[in-house]
Tab-separated table of N, CA and C in Angstrom:
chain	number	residue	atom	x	y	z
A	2	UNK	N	0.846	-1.176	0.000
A	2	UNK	CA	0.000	0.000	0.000
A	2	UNK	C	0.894	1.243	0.000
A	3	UNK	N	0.221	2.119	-0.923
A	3	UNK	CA	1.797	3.745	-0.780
A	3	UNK	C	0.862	4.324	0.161
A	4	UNK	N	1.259	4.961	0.691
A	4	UNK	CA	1.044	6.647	1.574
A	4	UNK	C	2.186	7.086	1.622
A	5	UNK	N	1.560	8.401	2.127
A	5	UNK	CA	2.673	9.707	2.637
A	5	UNK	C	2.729	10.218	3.696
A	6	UNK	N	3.984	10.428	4.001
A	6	UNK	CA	4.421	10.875	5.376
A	6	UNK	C	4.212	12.400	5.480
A	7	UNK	N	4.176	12.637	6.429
A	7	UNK	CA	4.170	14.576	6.195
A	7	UNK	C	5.171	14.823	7.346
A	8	UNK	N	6.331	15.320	7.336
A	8	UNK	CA	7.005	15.512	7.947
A	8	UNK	C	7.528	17.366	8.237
A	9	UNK	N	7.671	17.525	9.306
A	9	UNK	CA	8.306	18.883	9.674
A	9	UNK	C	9.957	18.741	9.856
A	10	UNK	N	10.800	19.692	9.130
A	10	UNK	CA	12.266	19.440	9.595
A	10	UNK	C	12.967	20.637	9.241
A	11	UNK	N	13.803	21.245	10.157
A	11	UNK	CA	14.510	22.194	10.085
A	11	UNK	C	16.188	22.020	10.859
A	12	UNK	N	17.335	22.703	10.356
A	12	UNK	CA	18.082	22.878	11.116
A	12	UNK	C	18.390	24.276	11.952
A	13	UNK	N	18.117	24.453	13.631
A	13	UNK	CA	18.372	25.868	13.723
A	13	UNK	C	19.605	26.156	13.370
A	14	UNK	N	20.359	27.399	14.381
A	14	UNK	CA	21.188	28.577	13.461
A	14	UNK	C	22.138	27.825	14.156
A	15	UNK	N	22.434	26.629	15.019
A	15	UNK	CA	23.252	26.051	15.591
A	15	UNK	C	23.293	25.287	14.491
A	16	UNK	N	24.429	24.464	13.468
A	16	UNK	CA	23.827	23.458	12.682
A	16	UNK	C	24.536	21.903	13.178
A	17	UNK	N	24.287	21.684	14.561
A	17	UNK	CA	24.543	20.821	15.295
A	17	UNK	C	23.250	20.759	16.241
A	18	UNK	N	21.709	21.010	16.068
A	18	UNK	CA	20.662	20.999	16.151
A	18	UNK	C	19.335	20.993	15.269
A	19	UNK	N	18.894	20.472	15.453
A	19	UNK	CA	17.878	20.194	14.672
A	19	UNK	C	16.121	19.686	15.029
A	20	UNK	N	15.451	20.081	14.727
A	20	UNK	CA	14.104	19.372	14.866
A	20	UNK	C	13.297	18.782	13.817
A	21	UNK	N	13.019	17.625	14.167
A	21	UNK	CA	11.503	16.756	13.008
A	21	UNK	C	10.622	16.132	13.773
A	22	UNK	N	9.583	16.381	13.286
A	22	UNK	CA	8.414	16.201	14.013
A	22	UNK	C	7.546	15.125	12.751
A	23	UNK	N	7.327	14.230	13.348
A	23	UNK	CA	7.015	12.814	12.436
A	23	UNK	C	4.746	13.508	12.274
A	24	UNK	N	4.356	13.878	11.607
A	24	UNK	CA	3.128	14.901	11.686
A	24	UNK	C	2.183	13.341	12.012
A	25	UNK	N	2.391	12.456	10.684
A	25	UNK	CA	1.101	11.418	10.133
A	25	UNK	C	1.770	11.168	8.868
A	26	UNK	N	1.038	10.056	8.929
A	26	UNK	CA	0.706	9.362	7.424
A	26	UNK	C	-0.446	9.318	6.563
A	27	UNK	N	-0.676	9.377	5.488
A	27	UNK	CA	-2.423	9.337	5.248
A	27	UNK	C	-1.811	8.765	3.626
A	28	UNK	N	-3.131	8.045	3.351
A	28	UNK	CA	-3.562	7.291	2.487
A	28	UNK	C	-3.684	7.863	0.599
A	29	UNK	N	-3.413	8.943	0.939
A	29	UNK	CA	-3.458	10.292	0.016
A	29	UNK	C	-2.863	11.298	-0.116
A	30	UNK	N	-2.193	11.593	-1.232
A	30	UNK	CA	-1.130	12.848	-1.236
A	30	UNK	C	-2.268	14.441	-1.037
A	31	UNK	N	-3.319	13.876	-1.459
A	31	UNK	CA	-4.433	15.022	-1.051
A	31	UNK	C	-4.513	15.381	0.231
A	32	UNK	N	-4.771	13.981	1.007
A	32	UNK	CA	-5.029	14.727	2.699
A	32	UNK	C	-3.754	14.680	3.464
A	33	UNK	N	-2.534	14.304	2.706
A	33	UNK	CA	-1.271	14.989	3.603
A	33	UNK	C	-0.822	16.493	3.113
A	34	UNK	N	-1.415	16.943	1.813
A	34	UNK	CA	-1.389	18.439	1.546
A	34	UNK	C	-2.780	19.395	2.109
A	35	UNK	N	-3.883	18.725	2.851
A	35	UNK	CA	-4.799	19.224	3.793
A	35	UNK	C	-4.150	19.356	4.986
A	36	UNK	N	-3.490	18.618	5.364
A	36	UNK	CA	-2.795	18.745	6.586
A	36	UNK	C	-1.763	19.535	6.992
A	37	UNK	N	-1.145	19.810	5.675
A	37	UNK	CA	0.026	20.752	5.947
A	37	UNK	C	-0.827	21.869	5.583
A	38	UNK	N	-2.090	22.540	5.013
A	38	UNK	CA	-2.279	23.677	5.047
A	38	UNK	C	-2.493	24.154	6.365
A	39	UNK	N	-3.431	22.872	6.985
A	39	UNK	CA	-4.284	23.500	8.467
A	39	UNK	C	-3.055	23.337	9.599
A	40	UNK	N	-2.037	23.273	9.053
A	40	UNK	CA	-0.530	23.378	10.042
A	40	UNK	C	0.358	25.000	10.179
A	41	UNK	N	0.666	25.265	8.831
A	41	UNK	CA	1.262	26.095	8.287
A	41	UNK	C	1.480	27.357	9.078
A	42	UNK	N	-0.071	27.308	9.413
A	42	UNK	CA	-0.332	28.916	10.481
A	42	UNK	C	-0.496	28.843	11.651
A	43	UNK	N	-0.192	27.550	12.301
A	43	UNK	CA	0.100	27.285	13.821
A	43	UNK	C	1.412	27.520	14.434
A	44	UNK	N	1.178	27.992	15.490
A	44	UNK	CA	3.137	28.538	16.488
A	44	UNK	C	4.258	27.208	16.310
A	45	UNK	N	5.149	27.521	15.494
A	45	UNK	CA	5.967	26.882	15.698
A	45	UNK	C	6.414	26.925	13.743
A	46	UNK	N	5.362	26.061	13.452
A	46	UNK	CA	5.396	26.018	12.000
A	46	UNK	C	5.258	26.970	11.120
A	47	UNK	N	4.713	28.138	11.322
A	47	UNK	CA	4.547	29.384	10.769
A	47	UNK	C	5.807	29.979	10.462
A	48	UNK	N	6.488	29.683	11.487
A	48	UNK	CA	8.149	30.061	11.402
A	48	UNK	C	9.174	29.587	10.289
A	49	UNK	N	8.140	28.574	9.977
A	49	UNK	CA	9.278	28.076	8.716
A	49	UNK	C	8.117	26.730	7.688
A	50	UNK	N	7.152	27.941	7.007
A	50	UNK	CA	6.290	26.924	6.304
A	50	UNK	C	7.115	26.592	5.350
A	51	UNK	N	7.802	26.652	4.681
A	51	UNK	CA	8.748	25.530	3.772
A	51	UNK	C	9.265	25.158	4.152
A	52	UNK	N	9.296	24.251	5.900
A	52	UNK	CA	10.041	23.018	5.988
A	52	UNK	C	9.207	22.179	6.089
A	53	UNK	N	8.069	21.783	5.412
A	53	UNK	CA	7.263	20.879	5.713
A	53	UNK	C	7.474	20.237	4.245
A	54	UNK	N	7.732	18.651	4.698
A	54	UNK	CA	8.063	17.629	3.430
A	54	UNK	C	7.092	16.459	3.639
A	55	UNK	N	6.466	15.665	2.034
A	55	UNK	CA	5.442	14.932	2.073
A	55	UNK	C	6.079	13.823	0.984
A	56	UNK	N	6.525	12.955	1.374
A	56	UNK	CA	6.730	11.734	0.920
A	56	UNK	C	6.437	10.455	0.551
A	57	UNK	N	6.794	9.969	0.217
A	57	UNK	CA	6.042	8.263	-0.519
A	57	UNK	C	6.351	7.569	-0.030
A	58	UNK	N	5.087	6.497	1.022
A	58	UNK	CA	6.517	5.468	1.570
A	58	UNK	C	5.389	4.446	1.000
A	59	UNK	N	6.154	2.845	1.687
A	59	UNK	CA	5.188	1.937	1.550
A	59	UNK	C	4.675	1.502	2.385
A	60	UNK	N	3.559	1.320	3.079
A	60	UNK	CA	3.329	0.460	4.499
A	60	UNK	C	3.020	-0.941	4.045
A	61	UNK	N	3.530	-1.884	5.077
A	61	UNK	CA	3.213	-3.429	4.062
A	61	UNK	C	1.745	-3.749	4.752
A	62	UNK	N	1.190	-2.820	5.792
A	62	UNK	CA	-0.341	-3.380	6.416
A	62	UNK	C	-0.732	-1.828	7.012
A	63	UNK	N	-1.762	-2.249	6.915
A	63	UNK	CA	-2.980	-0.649	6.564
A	63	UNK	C	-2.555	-0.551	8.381
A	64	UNK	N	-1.749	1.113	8.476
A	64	UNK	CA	-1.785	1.285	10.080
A	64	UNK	C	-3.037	2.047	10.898
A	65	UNK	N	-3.032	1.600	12.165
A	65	UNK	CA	-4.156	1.941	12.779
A	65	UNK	C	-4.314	3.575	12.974
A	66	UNK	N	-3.036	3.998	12.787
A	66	UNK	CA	-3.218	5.461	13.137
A	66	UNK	C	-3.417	6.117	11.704
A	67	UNK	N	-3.598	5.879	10.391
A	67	UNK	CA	-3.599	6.309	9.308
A	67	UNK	C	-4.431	7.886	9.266
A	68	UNK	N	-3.957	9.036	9.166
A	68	UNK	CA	-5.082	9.667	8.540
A	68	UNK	C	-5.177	10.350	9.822
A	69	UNK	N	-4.479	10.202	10.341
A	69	UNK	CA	-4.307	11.160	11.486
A	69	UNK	C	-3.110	12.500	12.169
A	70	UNK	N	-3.662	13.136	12.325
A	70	UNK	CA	-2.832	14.800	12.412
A	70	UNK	C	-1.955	14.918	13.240
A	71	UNK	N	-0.896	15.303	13.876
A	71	UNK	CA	-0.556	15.096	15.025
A	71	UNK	C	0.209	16.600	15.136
A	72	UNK	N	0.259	16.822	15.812
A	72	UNK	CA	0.974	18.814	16.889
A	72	UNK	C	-0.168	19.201	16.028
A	73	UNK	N	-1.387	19.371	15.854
A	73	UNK	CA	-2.054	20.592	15.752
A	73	UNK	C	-2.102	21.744	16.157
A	74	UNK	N	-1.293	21.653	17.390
A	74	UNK	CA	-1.671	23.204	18.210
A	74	UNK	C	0.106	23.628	17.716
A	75	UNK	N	0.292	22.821	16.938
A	75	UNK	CA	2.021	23.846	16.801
A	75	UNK	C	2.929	23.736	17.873
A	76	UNK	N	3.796	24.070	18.006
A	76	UNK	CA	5.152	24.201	19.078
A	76	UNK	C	5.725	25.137	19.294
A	77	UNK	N	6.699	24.973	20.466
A	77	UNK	CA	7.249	25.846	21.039
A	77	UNK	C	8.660	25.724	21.555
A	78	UNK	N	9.448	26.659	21.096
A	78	UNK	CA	10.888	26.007	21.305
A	78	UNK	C	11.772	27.286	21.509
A	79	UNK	N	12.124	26.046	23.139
A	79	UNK	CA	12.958	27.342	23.971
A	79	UNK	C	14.651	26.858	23.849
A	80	UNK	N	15.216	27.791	24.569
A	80	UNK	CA	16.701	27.662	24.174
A	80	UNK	C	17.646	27.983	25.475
A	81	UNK	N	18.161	27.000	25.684
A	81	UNK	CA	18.582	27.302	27.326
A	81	UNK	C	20.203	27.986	27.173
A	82	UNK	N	20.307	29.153	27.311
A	82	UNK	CA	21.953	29.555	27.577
A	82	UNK	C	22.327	29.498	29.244
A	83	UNK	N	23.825	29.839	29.029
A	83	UNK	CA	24.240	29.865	30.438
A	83	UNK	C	24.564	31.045	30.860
């Protein structure tokens, strides 16, 4: 079976840091590009709507979580100095 991953990934200004945020998978390149719209303008992701990537994978058995959204409410990312 194909689906697509929708993935978030950036490197900050450290480039020995990094974040990806694994979003979902869905059954359709349609509703993983629904998903990244209703993302785009949430805290965290707004900051960098072209790091969001949607890929082809294969699953060998239909997963239970298919088709499902995940950080809807966006993120937040702090930075600890000394």
């Amino acid at each position: 079976m194909i689906c697509y991953r929708l993935t978030h990934f950036f490197i900050t200004c450290k480039a020995d840091h990094f974040h990806y945020f694994n979003i979902g998978i869905y059954e359709s390149k349609e509703k993983a590009q629904a998903a990244l719209e209703l993302l785009k303008s949430k805290p965290g992701f707004c900051l960098r709507p072209n790091a969001f990537i949607i890929r082809r994978v294969i699953c060998f058995k239909r997963p239970c979580l298919l088709n499902n959204t995940y950080w809807i409410d966006g993120f937040e990312t702090y930075t600890y100095t000394r």
